[in-house]
Amino acid sequence: METRPLTGRTALITGSTSGIGLGMAQALASAGANIVLNGLGDIQEIQTLARKMSDEHDVEVLYDSANMLNPEEISTMVKTAEEKFGVVDILVNNAGIQYVSPVEDFPGDRWQAIININLVSNFHTIKAALPAMKKQNWGRIINLASAHGLVASPYKSAYVAAKHGVLGLTKTVALEIAEQQITCNAICPGYVRTPLVEGQIEEQMKAHNMSREQVINDIFLVAQPTKRFVEVEELGQVALFLCSPAACSINGISLPVEGGWTAK
Ligand code: NAD
């Protein structure tokens, strides 16, 4: 059997029980990487998902339920992965949540949860995983930011602040590890049709008394020049590219995958 490019590597993807994270996990597993899944959800369904992924791609798949709000659970998750696989070679910081509200009405606890899950957890995973990457002199860190890491939209103050923060963290880590064969980059997707966006579509339909089609075309895809959602599979391929030897000099970038949204 032909050796796949990531055979022998281990990838830990936060928030990989759904959406983009799950797509990233599938893509990395298909390239031969062992996978550490993480995220919320029904434990039986997640175990079934993990078994299926393992069988389909002939790789090991572990699940860790660490809550991205809890720094101790995050460092234990990385330690457990290292005990099992030696090192987390590829770290994908993907877990994220959204809440939409005018800034003056934004509930303080929602603001803090978005900052902690979407930004602060990235600091804790990187801090925990980097020493072993440095020891072996190879690693890939991929942070899921957003087009909202580059530009703002009204009513998304916490999300936009967190994602701008992710880009700052990405650049700083990239400089700190630049002399090793480790890279740290951010991907900035536009709208991707996932459960996170599905929830927002439902909310907007209710709030504006609009049809699903109207909400999709007049609210979501209005900013996206291609007038179509980015697909989860496209992002999986971008992650694979960032893990490939061809991308070894790509470090500290914020890569827009948003059909030209931020070109305007
Ligand atoms: P999703 O809701 O489908 O998945 C989010 C994942 O994060 C799930 O696995 C969930 O269980 C996990 N998660 C949430 N809170 C957690 C916590 N406290 N601890 C551990 N895991 C937790 O969302 P998605 O659309 O796939 O988004 C994934 C990432 O991509 C997010 O960071 C999001 O901001 C970013 N993003 C999404 C879009 C989009 O249009 N969907 C666009 C740009 C960026």
mmCIF file with all atom_site columns, N, CA, C and O and ligand atoms in Angstrom, residues 14-21 38-41 65-69 93-97 117-118 144-148 159 163 187-197 200 229 232, ligand 1:
data_model
loop_
_atom_site.group_PDB
_atom_site.id
_atom_site.type_symbol
_atom_site.label_atom_id
_atom_site.label_alt_id
_atom_site.label_comp_id
_atom_site.label_asym_id
_atom_site.label_entity_id
_atom_site.label_seq_id
_atom_site.pdbx_PDB_ins_code
_atom_site.Cartn_x
_atom_site.Cartn_y
_atom_site.Cartn_z
_atom_site.occupancy
_atom_site.B_iso_or_equiv
_atom_site.pdbx_formal_charge
_atom_site.auth_seq_id
_atom_site.auth_comp_id
_atom_site.auth_asym_id
_atom_site.auth_atom_id
_atom_site.pdbx_PDB_model_num
ATOM   1   N N   . THR A 1 14  ? -9.570  20.516 17.913 1.00 0.00 ? 14  THR A N   1
ATOM   2   C CA  . THR A 1 14  ? -10.583 20.876 18.906 1.00 0.00 ? 14  THR A CA  1
ATOM   3   C C   . THR A 1 14  ? -11.910 21.130 18.190 1.00 0.00 ? 14  THR A C   1
ATOM   4   O O   . THR A 1 14  ? -11.935 21.555 17.031 1.00 0.00 ? 14  THR A O   1
ATOM   5   N N   . GLY A 1 15  ? -13.002 20.820 18.875 1.00 0.00 ? 15  GLY A N   1
ATOM   6   C CA  . GLY A 1 15  ? -14.323 21.031 18.265 1.00 0.00 ? 15  GLY A CA  1
ATOM   7   C C   . GLY A 1 15  ? -14.510 20.229 16.994 1.00 0.00 ? 15  GLY A C   1
ATOM   8   O O   . GLY A 1 15  ? -15.000 20.742 15.985 1.00 0.00 ? 15  GLY A O   1
ATOM   9   N N   . SER A 1 16  ? -14.142 18.943 17.053 1.00 0.00 ? 16  SER A N   1
ATOM   10  C CA  . SER A 1 16  ? -14.195 18.143 15.813 1.00 0.00 ? 16  SER A CA  1
ATOM   11  C C   . SER A 1 16  ? -15.338 17.129 15.818 1.00 0.00 ? 16  SER A C   1
ATOM   12  O O   . SER A 1 16  ? -15.318 16.172 15.059 1.00 0.00 ? 16  SER A O   1
ATOM   13  N N   . THR A 1 17  ? -16.335 17.358 16.651 1.00 0.00 ? 17  THR A N   1
ATOM   14  C CA  . THR A 1 17  ? -17.508 16.476 16.627 1.00 0.00 ? 17  THR A CA  1
ATOM   15  C C   . THR A 1 17  ? -18.557 16.988 15.648 1.00 0.00 ? 17  THR A C   1
ATOM   16  O O   . THR A 1 17  ? -19.635 16.411 15.530 1.00 0.00 ? 17  THR A O   1
ATOM   17  N N   . SER A 1 18  ? -18.256 18.082 14.943 1.00 0.00 ? 18  SER A N   1
ATOM   18  C CA  . SER A 1 18  ? -19.268 18.709 14.085 1.00 0.00 ? 18  SER A CA  1
ATOM   19  C C   . SER A 1 18  ? -18.572 19.617 13.071 1.00 0.00 ? 18  SER A C   1
ATOM   20  O O   . SER A 1 18  ? -17.410 20.008 13.265 1.00 0.00 ? 18  SER A O   1
ATOM   21  N N   . GLY A 1 19  ? -19.265 19.912 11.997 1.00 0.00 ? 19  GLY A N   1
ATOM   22  C CA  . GLY A 1 19  ? -18.882 21.004 11.096 1.00 0.00 ? 19  GLY A CA  1
ATOM   23  C C   . GLY A 1 19  ? -17.474 20.954 10.534 1.00 0.00 ? 19  GLY A C   1
ATOM   24  O O   . GLY A 1 19  ? -16.994 19.923 10.074 1.00 0.00 ? 19  GLY A O   1
ATOM   25  N N   . ILE A 1 20  ? -16.817 22.115 10.579 1.00 0.00 ? 20  ILE A N   1
ATOM   26  C CA  . ILE A 1 20  ? -15.494 22.269 9.959  1.00 0.00 ? 20  ILE A CA  1
ATOM   27  C C   . ILE A 1 20  ? -14.461 21.363 10.637 1.00 0.00 ? 20  ILE A C   1
ATOM   28  O O   . ILE A 1 20  ? -13.641 20.728 9.970  1.00 0.00 ? 20  ILE A O   1
ATOM   29  N N   . GLY A 1 21  ? -14.508 21.284 11.961 1.00 0.00 ? 21  GLY A N   1
ATOM   30  C CA  . GLY A 1 21  ? -13.537 20.460 12.699 1.00 0.00 ? 21  GLY A CA  1
ATOM   31  C C   . GLY A 1 21  ? -13.637 19.004 12.296 1.00 0.00 ? 21  GLY A C   1
ATOM   32  O O   . GLY A 1 21  ? -12.619 18.321 12.107 1.00 0.00 ? 21  GLY A O   1
ATOM   33  N N   . ASN A 1 38  ? -12.293 15.997 19.564 1.00 0.00 ? 38  ASN A N   1
ATOM   34  C CA  . ASN A 1 38  ? -12.704 16.719 20.776 1.00 0.00 ? 38  ASN A CA  1
ATOM   35  C C   . ASN A 1 38  ? -13.975 17.494 20.450 1.00 0.00 ? 38  ASN A C   1
ATOM   36  O O   . ASN A 1 38  ? -14.186 17.877 19.303 1.00 0.00 ? 38  ASN A O   1
ATOM   37  N N   . GLY A 1 39  ? -14.777 17.718 21.451 1.00 0.00 ? 39  GLY A N   1
ATOM   38  C CA  . GLY A 1 39  ? -15.974 18.535 21.226 1.00 0.00 ? 39  GLY A CA  1
ATOM   39  C C   . GLY A 1 39  ? -17.124 18.047 22.086 1.00 0.00 ? 39  GLY A C   1
ATOM   40  O O   . GLY A 1 39  ? -17.016 17.045 22.790 1.00 0.00 ? 39  GLY A O   1
ATOM   41  N N   . LEU A 1 40  ? -18.211 18.780 21.999 1.00 0.00 ? 40  LEU A N   1
ATOM   42  C CA  . LEU A 1 40  ? -19.386 18.450 22.802 1.00 0.00 ? 40  LEU A CA  1
ATOM   43  C C   . LEU A 1 40  ? -20.300 17.534 21.991 1.00 0.00 ? 40  LEU A C   1
ATOM   44  O O   . LEU A 1 40  ? -20.155 17.422 20.784 1.00 0.00 ? 40  LEU A O   1
ATOM   45  N N   . GLY A 1 41  ? -21.238 16.888 22.700 1.00 0.00 ? 41  GLY A N   1
ATOM   46  C CA  . GLY A 1 41  ? -22.209 16.052 21.989 1.00 0.00 ? 41  GLY A CA  1
ATOM   47  C C   . GLY A 1 41  ? -22.489 14.769 22.722 1.00 0.00 ? 41  GLY A C   1
ATOM   48  O O   . GLY A 1 41  ? -21.932 14.510 23.794 1.00 0.00 ? 41  GLY A O   1
ATOM   49  N N   . SER A 1 65  ? -13.026 14.610 25.784 1.00 0.00 ? 65  SER A N   1
ATOM   50  C CA  . SER A 1 65  ? -14.176 15.509 25.968 1.00 0.00 ? 65  SER A CA  1
ATOM   51  C C   . SER A 1 65  ? -13.790 16.845 26.608 1.00 0.00 ? 65  SER A C   1
ATOM   52  O O   . SER A 1 65  ? -14.653 17.565 27.098 1.00 0.00 ? 65  SER A O   1
ATOM   53  N N   . ALA A 1 66  ? -12.495 17.187 26.613 1.00 0.00 ? 66  ALA A N   1
ATOM   54  C CA  . ALA A 1 66  ? -12.056 18.422 27.283 1.00 0.00 ? 66  ALA A CA  1
ATOM   55  C C   . ALA A 1 66  ? -12.915 19.615 26.873 1.00 0.00 ? 66  ALA A C   1
ATOM   56  O O   . ALA A 1 66  ? -13.151 19.841 25.683 1.00 0.00 ? 66  ALA A O   1
ATOM   57  N N   . ASN A 1 67  ? -13.335 20.369 27.868 1.00 0.00 ? 67  ASN A N   1
ATOM   58  C CA  . ASN A 1 67  ? -14.121 21.571 27.608 1.00 0.00 ? 67  ASN A CA  1
ATOM   59  C C   . ASN A 1 67  ? -13.147 22.728 27.367 1.00 0.00 ? 67  ASN A C   1
ATOM   60  O O   . ASN A 1 67  ? -12.256 22.990 28.196 1.00 0.00 ? 67  ASN A O   1
ATOM   61  N N   . MET A 1 68  ? -13.301 23.431 26.266 1.00 0.00 ? 68  MET A N   1
ATOM   62  C CA  . MET A 1 68  ? -12.377 24.513 25.905 1.00 0.00 ? 68  MET A CA  1
ATOM   63  C C   . MET A 1 68  ? -12.493 25.713 26.842 1.00 0.00 ? 68  MET A C   1
ATOM   64  O O   . MET A 1 68  ? -11.730 26.673 26.717 1.00 0.00 ? 68  MET A O   1
ATOM   65  N N   . LEU A 1 69  ? -13.433 25.648 27.774 1.00 0.00 ? 69  LEU A N   1
ATOM   66  C CA  . LEU A 1 69  ? -13.525 26.697 28.793 1.00 0.00 ? 69  LEU A CA  1
ATOM   67  C C   . LEU A 1 69  ? -12.614 26.387 29.977 1.00 0.00 ? 69  LEU A C   1
ATOM   68  O O   . LEU A 1 69  ? -12.481 27.206 30.876 1.00 0.00 ? 69  LEU A O   1
ATOM   69  N N   . ASN A 1 93  ? -6.783  24.331 16.023 1.00 0.00 ? 93  ASN A N   1
ATOM   70  C CA  . ASN A 1 93  ? -7.642  25.030 16.982 1.00 0.00 ? 93  ASN A CA  1
ATOM   71  C C   . ASN A 1 93  ? -8.897  25.477 16.246 1.00 0.00 ? 93  ASN A C   1
ATOM   72  O O   . ASN A 1 93  ? -8.882  26.469 15.516 1.00 0.00 ? 93  ASN A O   1
ATOM   73  N N   . ASN A 1 94  ? -9.966  24.727 16.463 1.00 0.00 ? 94  ASN A N   1
ATOM   74  C CA  . ASN A 1 94  ? -11.166 24.950 15.666 1.00 0.00 ? 94  ASN A CA  1
ATOM   75  C C   . ASN A 1 94  ? -12.414 25.258 16.501 1.00 0.00 ? 94  ASN A C   1
ATOM   76  O O   . ASN A 1 94  ? -13.327 25.913 16.012 1.00 0.00 ? 94  ASN A O   1
ATOM   77  N N   . ALA A 1 95  ? -12.456 24.784 17.751 1.00 0.00 ? 95  ALA A N   1
ATOM   78  C CA  . ALA A 1 95  ? -13.696 24.937 18.540 1.00 0.00 ? 95  ALA A CA  1
ATOM   79  C C   . ALA A 1 95  ? -14.115 26.401 18.564 1.00 0.00 ? 95  ALA A C   1
ATOM   80  O O   . ALA A 1 95  ? -13.283 27.301 18.715 1.00 0.00 ? 95  ALA A O   1
ATOM   81  N N   . GLY A 1 96  ? -15.395 26.635 18.385 1.00 0.00 ? 96  GLY A N   1
ATOM   82  C CA  . GLY A 1 96  ? -15.855 28.019 18.404 1.00 0.00 ? 96  GLY A CA  1
ATOM   83  C C   . GLY A 1 96  ? -17.357 28.096 18.570 1.00 0.00 ? 96  GLY A C   1
ATOM   84  O O   . GLY A 1 96  ? -18.082 27.152 18.227 1.00 0.00 ? 96  GLY A O   1
ATOM   85  N N   . ILE A 1 97  ? -17.810 29.200 19.126 1.00 0.00 ? 97  ILE A N   1
ATOM   86  C CA  . ILE A 1 97  ? -19.241 29.455 19.253 1.00 0.00 ? 97  ILE A CA  1
ATOM   87  C C   . ILE A 1 97  ? -19.513 30.888 18.783 1.00 0.00 ? 97  ILE A C   1
ATOM   88  O O   . ILE A 1 97  ? -18.584 31.676 18.598 1.00 0.00 ? 97  ILE A O   1
ATOM   89  N N   . ILE A 1 117 ? -13.590 30.410 24.547 1.00 0.00 ? 117 ILE A N   1
ATOM   90  C CA  . ILE A 1 117 ? -13.596 29.235 23.658 1.00 0.00 ? 117 ILE A CA  1
ATOM   91  C C   . ILE A 1 117 ? -12.877 29.560 22.350 1.00 0.00 ? 117 ILE A C   1
ATOM   92  O O   . ILE A 1 117 ? -12.038 28.782 21.876 1.00 0.00 ? 117 ILE A O   1
ATOM   93  N N   . ASN A 1 118 ? -13.176 30.706 21.748 1.00 0.00 ? 118 ASN A N   1
ATOM   94  C CA  . ASN A 1 118 ? -12.657 31.006 20.401 1.00 0.00 ? 118 ASN A CA  1
ATOM   95  C C   . ASN A 1 118 ? -11.218 31.508 20.412 1.00 0.00 ? 118 ASN A C   1
ATOM   96  O O   . ASN A 1 118 ? -10.536 31.402 19.393 1.00 0.00 ? 118 ASN A O   1
ATOM   97  N N   . LEU A 1 144 ? -8.346  28.122 13.324 1.00 0.00 ? 144 LEU A N   1
ATOM   98  C CA  . LEU A 1 144 ? -9.525  28.511 12.545 1.00 0.00 ? 144 LEU A CA  1
ATOM   99  C C   . LEU A 1 144 ? -9.961  29.888 13.015 1.00 0.00 ? 144 LEU A C   1
ATOM   100 O O   . LEU A 1 144 ? -10.586 30.012 14.074 1.00 0.00 ? 144 LEU A O   1
ATOM   101 N N   . ALA A 1 145 ? -9.595  30.904 12.255 1.00 0.00 ? 145 ALA A N   1
ATOM   102 C CA  . ALA A 1 145 ? -10.100 32.246 12.559 1.00 0.00 ? 145 ALA A CA  1
ATOM   103 C C   . ALA A 1 145 ? -11.372 32.411 11.754 1.00 0.00 ? 145 ALA A C   1
ATOM   104 O O   . ALA A 1 145 ? -12.282 31.575 11.809 1.00 0.00 ? 145 ALA A O   1
ATOM   105 N N   . SER A 1 146 ? -11.456 33.451 10.939 1.00 0.00 ? 146 SER A N   1
ATOM   106 C CA  . SER A 1 146 ? -12.682 33.713 10.185 1.00 0.00 ? 146 SER A CA  1
ATOM   107 C C   . SER A 1 146 ? -12.415 34.944 9.321  1.00 0.00 ? 146 SER A C   1
ATOM   108 O O   . SER A 1 146 ? -11.493 35.726 9.608  1.00 0.00 ? 146 SER A O   1
ATOM   109 N N   . ALA A 1 147 ? -13.256 35.148 8.296  1.00 0.00 ? 147 ALA A N   1
ATOM   110 C CA  . ALA A 1 147 ? -13.234 36.445 7.614  1.00 0.00 ? 147 ALA A CA  1
ATOM   111 C C   . ALA A 1 147 ? -13.439 37.533 8.669  1.00 0.00 ? 147 ALA A C   1
ATOM   112 O O   . ALA A 1 147 ? -12.930 38.654 8.528  1.00 0.00 ? 147 ALA A O   1
ATOM   113 N N   . HIS A 1 148 ? -14.152 37.186 9.740  1.00 0.00 ? 148 HIS A N   1
ATOM   114 C CA  . HIS A 1 148 ? -14.355 38.127 10.838 1.00 0.00 ? 148 HIS A CA  1
ATOM   115 C C   . HIS A 1 148 ? -13.107 38.313 11.707 1.00 0.00 ? 148 HIS A C   1
ATOM   116 O O   . HIS A 1 148 ? -13.147 39.027 12.706 1.00 0.00 ? 148 HIS A O   1
ATOM   117 N N   . TYR A 1 159 ? -17.269 37.893 18.861 1.00 0.00 ? 159 TYR A N   1
ATOM   118 C CA  . TYR A 1 159 ? -16.712 36.974 17.851 1.00 0.00 ? 159 TYR A CA  1
ATOM   119 C C   . TYR A 1 159 ? -15.618 37.676 17.049 1.00 0.00 ? 159 TYR A C   1
ATOM   120 O O   . TYR A 1 159 ? -14.530 37.125 16.839 1.00 0.00 ? 159 TYR A O   1
ATOM   121 N N   . LYS A 1 163 ? -11.721 36.632 17.031 1.00 0.00 ? 163 LYS A N   1
ATOM   122 C CA  . LYS A 1 163 ? -11.060 36.170 15.799 1.00 0.00 ? 163 LYS A CA  1
ATOM   123 C C   . LYS A 1 163 ? -9.908  37.098 15.401 1.00 0.00 ? 163 LYS A C   1
ATOM   124 O O   . LYS A 1 163 ? -8.890  36.635 14.872 1.00 0.00 ? 163 LYS A O   1
ATOM   125 N N   . ILE A 1 187 ? -6.562  30.091 9.195  1.00 0.00 ? 187 ILE A N   1
ATOM   126 C CA  . ILE A 1 187 ? -7.463  30.030 8.037  1.00 0.00 ? 187 ILE A CA  1
ATOM   127 C C   . ILE A 1 187 ? -8.659  30.932 8.362  1.00 0.00 ? 187 ILE A C   1
ATOM   128 O O   . ILE A 1 187 ? -9.194  30.881 9.481  1.00 0.00 ? 187 ILE A O   1
ATOM   129 N N   . CYS A 1 188 ? -9.044  31.739 7.392  1.00 0.00 ? 188 CYS A N   1
ATOM   130 C CA  . CYS A 1 188 ? -10.134 32.699 7.608  1.00 0.00 ? 188 CYS A CA  1
ATOM   131 C C   . CYS A 1 188 ? -11.293 32.398 6.654  1.00 0.00 ? 188 CYS A C   1
ATOM   132 O O   . CYS A 1 188 ? -11.402 33.018 5.584  1.00 0.00 ? 188 CYS A O   1
ATOM   133 N N   . PRO A 1 189 ? -12.168 31.458 7.040  1.00 0.00 ? 189 PRO A N   1
ATOM   134 C CA  . PRO A 1 189 ? -13.270 31.129 6.127  1.00 0.00 ? 189 PRO A CA  1
ATOM   135 C C   . PRO A 1 189 ? -14.338 32.206 6.117  1.00 0.00 ? 189 PRO A C   1
ATOM   136 O O   . PRO A 1 189 ? -14.544 32.925 7.100  1.00 0.00 ? 189 PRO A O   1
ATOM   137 N N   . GLY A 1 190 ? -15.018 32.293 4.976  1.00 0.00 ? 190 GLY A N   1
ATOM   138 C CA  . GLY A 1 190 ? -16.276 33.033 4.912  1.00 0.00 ? 190 GLY A CA  1
ATOM   139 C C   . GLY A 1 190 ? -17.360 32.119 5.451  1.00 0.00 ? 190 GLY A C   1
ATOM   140 O O   . GLY A 1 190 ? -17.095 31.267 6.298  1.00 0.00 ? 190 GLY A O   1
ATOM   141 N N   . TYR A 1 191 ? -18.581 32.268 4.949  1.00 0.00 ? 191 TYR A N   1
ATOM   142 C CA  . TYR A 1 191 ? -19.661 31.432 5.461  1.00 0.00 ? 191 TYR A CA  1
ATOM   143 C C   . TYR A 1 191 ? -19.561 30.009 4.928  1.00 0.00 ? 191 TYR A C   1
ATOM   144 O O   . TYR A 1 191 ? -19.478 29.784 3.729  1.00 0.00 ? 191 TYR A O   1
ATOM   145 N N   . VAL A 1 192 ? -19.551 29.074 5.873  1.00 0.00 ? 192 VAL A N   1
ATOM   146 C CA  . VAL A 1 192 ? -19.491 27.648 5.565  1.00 0.00 ? 192 VAL A CA  1
ATOM   147 C C   . VAL A 1 192 ? -20.786 27.057 6.111  1.00 0.00 ? 192 VAL A C   1
ATOM   148 O O   . VAL A 1 192 ? -21.162 27.371 7.250  1.00 0.00 ? 192 VAL A O   1
ATOM   149 N N   . ARG A 1 193 ? -21.456 26.221 5.340  1.00 0.00 ? 193 ARG A N   1
ATOM   150 C CA  . ARG A 1 193 ? -22.736 25.710 5.858  1.00 0.00 ? 193 ARG A CA  1
ATOM   151 C C   . ARG A 1 193 ? -22.462 24.576 6.856  1.00 0.00 ? 193 ARG A C   1
ATOM   152 O O   . ARG A 1 193 ? -22.147 23.459 6.488  1.00 0.00 ? 193 ARG A O   1
ATOM   153 N N   . THR A 1 194 ? -22.554 24.924 8.139  1.00 0.00 ? 194 THR A N   1
ATOM   154 C CA  . THR A 1 194 ? -22.331 23.968 9.237  1.00 0.00 ? 194 THR A CA  1
ATOM   155 C C   . THR A 1 194 ? -23.436 24.193 10.266 1.00 0.00 ? 194 THR A C   1
ATOM   156 O O   . THR A 1 194 ? -24.183 25.172 10.156 1.00 0.00 ? 194 THR A O   1
ATOM   157 N N   . PRO A 1 195 ? -23.519 23.330 11.299 1.00 0.00 ? 195 PRO A N   1
ATOM   158 C CA  . PRO A 1 195 ? -24.541 23.551 12.329 1.00 0.00 ? 195 PRO A CA  1
ATOM   159 C C   . PRO A 1 195 ? -24.489 24.952 12.952 1.00 0.00 ? 195 PRO A C   1
ATOM   160 O O   . PRO A 1 195 ? -25.520 25.536 13.281 1.00 0.00 ? 195 PRO A O   1
ATOM   161 N N   . LEU A 1 196 ? -23.268 25.540 13.061 1.00 0.00 ? 196 LEU A N   1
ATOM   162 C CA  . LEU A 1 196 ? -23.154 26.889 13.639 1.00 0.00 ? 196 LEU A CA  1
ATOM   163 C C   . LEU A 1 196 ? -23.906 27.903 12.778 1.00 0.00 ? 196 LEU A C   1
ATOM   164 O O   . LEU A 1 196 ? -24.642 28.754 13.275 1.00 0.00 ? 196 LEU A O   1
ATOM   165 N N   . VAL A 1 197 ? -23.757 27.794 11.462 1.00 0.00 ? 197 VAL A N   1
ATOM   166 C CA  . VAL A 1 197 ? -24.422 28.721 10.535 1.00 0.00 ? 197 VAL A CA  1
ATOM   167 C C   . VAL A 1 197 ? -25.911 28.381 10.411 1.00 0.00 ? 197 VAL A C   1
ATOM   168 O O   . VAL A 1 197 ? -26.752 29.276 10.332 1.00 0.00 ? 197 VAL A O   1
ATOM   169 N N   . GLN A 1 200 ? -27.731 30.130 12.972 1.00 0.00 ? 200 GLN A N   1
ATOM   170 C CA  . GLN A 1 200 ? -27.878 31.569 12.692 1.00 0.00 ? 200 GLN A CA  1
ATOM   171 C C   . GLN A 1 200 ? -28.955 31.811 11.632 1.00 0.00 ? 200 GLN A C   1
ATOM   172 O O   . GLN A 1 200 ? -29.674 32.802 11.691 1.00 0.00 ? 200 GLN A O   1
ATOM   173 N N   . PHE A 1 229 ? -21.877 29.086 -0.385 1.00 0.00 ? 229 PHE A N   1
ATOM   174 C CA  . PHE A 1 229 ? -21.171 28.758 0.851  1.00 0.00 ? 229 PHE A CA  1
ATOM   175 C C   . PHE A 1 229 ? -19.841 28.082 0.523  1.00 0.00 ? 229 PHE A C   1
ATOM   176 O O   . PHE A 1 229 ? -19.721 27.383 -0.492 1.00 0.00 ? 229 PHE A O   1
ATOM   177 N N   . VAL A 1 232 ? -17.101 22.468 3.642  1.00 0.00 ? 232 VAL A N   1
ATOM   178 C CA  . VAL A 1 232 ? -16.218 21.905 4.669  1.00 0.00 ? 232 VAL A CA  1
ATOM   179 C C   . VAL A 1 232 ? -15.033 21.160 4.018  1.00 0.00 ? 232 VAL A C   1
ATOM   180 O O   . VAL A 1 232 ? -13.890 21.276 4.463  1.00 0.00 ? 232 VAL A O   1
HETATM 181 P P1  . NAD B 2 .   ? -19.978 23.925 14.718 1.00 0.00 ? 1   NAD B P1  1
HETATM 182 O O1  . NAD B 2 .   ? -20.943 24.509 15.683 1.00 0.00 ? 1   NAD B O1  1
HETATM 183 O O2  . NAD B 2 .   ? -20.475 23.023 13.638 1.00 0.00 ? 1   NAD B O2  1
HETATM 184 O O3  . NAD B 2 .   ? -18.834 23.160 15.492 1.00 0.00 ? 1   NAD B O3  1
HETATM 185 C C1  . NAD B 2 .   ? -18.212 23.716 16.618 1.00 0.00 ? 1   NAD B C1  1
HETATM 186 C C2  . NAD B 2 .   ? -17.463 22.642 17.351 1.00 0.00 ? 1   NAD B C2  1
HETATM 187 O O4  . NAD B 2 .   ? -16.929 23.221 18.540 1.00 0.00 ? 1   NAD B O4  1
HETATM 188 C C3  . NAD B 2 .   ? -18.366 21.472 17.808 1.00 0.00 ? 1   NAD B C3  1
HETATM 189 O O5  . NAD B 2 .   ? -17.659 20.255 17.693 1.00 0.00 ? 1   NAD B O5  1
HETATM 190 C C4  . NAD B 2 .   ? -18.633 21.806 19.267 1.00 0.00 ? 1   NAD B C4  1
HETATM 191 O O6  . NAD B 2 .   ? -18.925 20.667 20.050 1.00 0.00 ? 1   NAD B O6  1
HETATM 192 C C5  . NAD B 2 .   ? -17.297 22.414 19.661 1.00 0.00 ? 1   NAD B C5  1
HETATM 193 N N1  . NAD B 2 .   ? -17.370 23.204 20.878 1.00 0.00 ? 1   NAD B N1  1
HETATM 194 C C6  . NAD B 2 .   ? -18.194 24.248 21.155 1.00 0.00 ? 1   NAD B C6  1
HETATM 195 N N2  . NAD B 2 .   ? -17.994 24.662 22.422 1.00 0.00 ? 1   NAD B N2  1
HETATM 196 C C7  . NAD B 2 .   ? -17.015 23.860 22.945 1.00 0.00 ? 1   NAD B C7  1
HETATM 197 C C8  . NAD B 2 .   ? -16.371 23.782 24.202 1.00 0.00 ? 1   NAD B C8  1
HETATM 198 N N3  . NAD B 2 .   ? -16.693 24.602 25.197 1.00 0.00 ? 1   NAD B N3  1
HETATM 199 N N4  . NAD B 2 .   ? -15.427 22.837 24.374 1.00 0.00 ? 1   NAD B N4  1
HETATM 200 C C9  . NAD B 2 .   ? -15.117 21.969 23.380 1.00 0.00 ? 1   NAD B C9  1
HETATM 201 N N5  . NAD B 2 .   ? -15.687 22.006 22.171 1.00 0.00 ? 1   NAD B N5  1
HETATM 202 C C10 . NAD B 2 .   ? -16.625 22.937 21.956 1.00 0.00 ? 1   NAD B C10 1
HETATM 203 O O7  . NAD B 2 .   ? -19.176 25.169 14.102 1.00 0.00 ? 1   NAD B O7  1
HETATM 204 P P2  . NAD B 2 .   ? -18.356 25.353 12.736 1.00 0.00 ? 1   NAD B P2  1
HETATM 205 O O8  . NAD B 2 .   ? -19.164 26.215 11.860 1.00 0.00 ? 1   NAD B O8  1
HETATM 206 O O9  . NAD B 2 .   ? -17.837 24.077 12.243 1.00 0.00 ? 1   NAD B O9  1
HETATM 207 O O10 . NAD B 2 .   ? -17.159 26.265 13.266 1.00 0.00 ? 1   NAD B O10 1
HETATM 208 C C11 . NAD B 2 .   ? -15.871 25.771 13.540 1.00 0.00 ? 1   NAD B C11 1
HETATM 209 C C12 . NAD B 2 .   ? -14.884 26.909 13.627 1.00 0.00 ? 1   NAD B C12 1
HETATM 210 O O11 . NAD B 2 .   ? -14.830 27.590 12.377 1.00 0.00 ? 1   NAD B O11 1
HETATM 211 C C13 . NAD B 2 .   ? -15.239 27.965 14.682 1.00 0.00 ? 1   NAD B C13 1
HETATM 212 O O12 . NAD B 2 .   ? -14.073 28.426 15.306 1.00 0.00 ? 1   NAD B O12 1
HETATM 213 C C14 . NAD B 2 .   ? -15.896 29.053 13.851 1.00 0.00 ? 1   NAD B C14 1
HETATM 214 O O13 . NAD B 2 .   ? -15.790 30.299 14.466 1.00 0.00 ? 1   NAD B O13 1
HETATM 215 C C15 . NAD B 2 .   ? -15.071 28.974 12.584 1.00 0.00 ? 1   NAD B C15 1
HETATM 216 N N6  . NAD B 2 .   ? -15.745 29.537 11.407 1.00 0.00 ? 1   NAD B N6  1
HETATM 217 C C16 . NAD B 2 .   ? -16.947 29.034 10.978 1.00 0.00 ? 1   NAD B C16 1
HETATM 218 C C17 . NAD B 2 .   ? -17.564 29.603 9.868  1.00 0.00 ? 1   NAD B C17 1
HETATM 219 C C18 . NAD B 2 .   ? -18.859 29.108 9.313  1.00 0.00 ? 1   NAD B C18 1
HETATM 220 O O14 . NAD B 2 .   ? -19.426 29.776 8.421  1.00 0.00 ? 1   NAD B O14 1
HETATM 221 N N7  . NAD B 2 .   ? -19.392 27.984 9.750  1.00 0.00 ? 1   NAD B N7  1
HETATM 222 C C19 . NAD B 2 .   ? -16.946 30.686 9.226  1.00 0.00 ? 1   NAD B C19 1
HETATM 223 C C20 . NAD B 2 .   ? -15.736 31.167 9.699  1.00 0.00 ? 1   NAD B C20 1
HETATM 224 C C21 . NAD B 2 .   ? -15.142 30.575 10.785 1.00 0.00 ? 1   NAD B C21 1
#
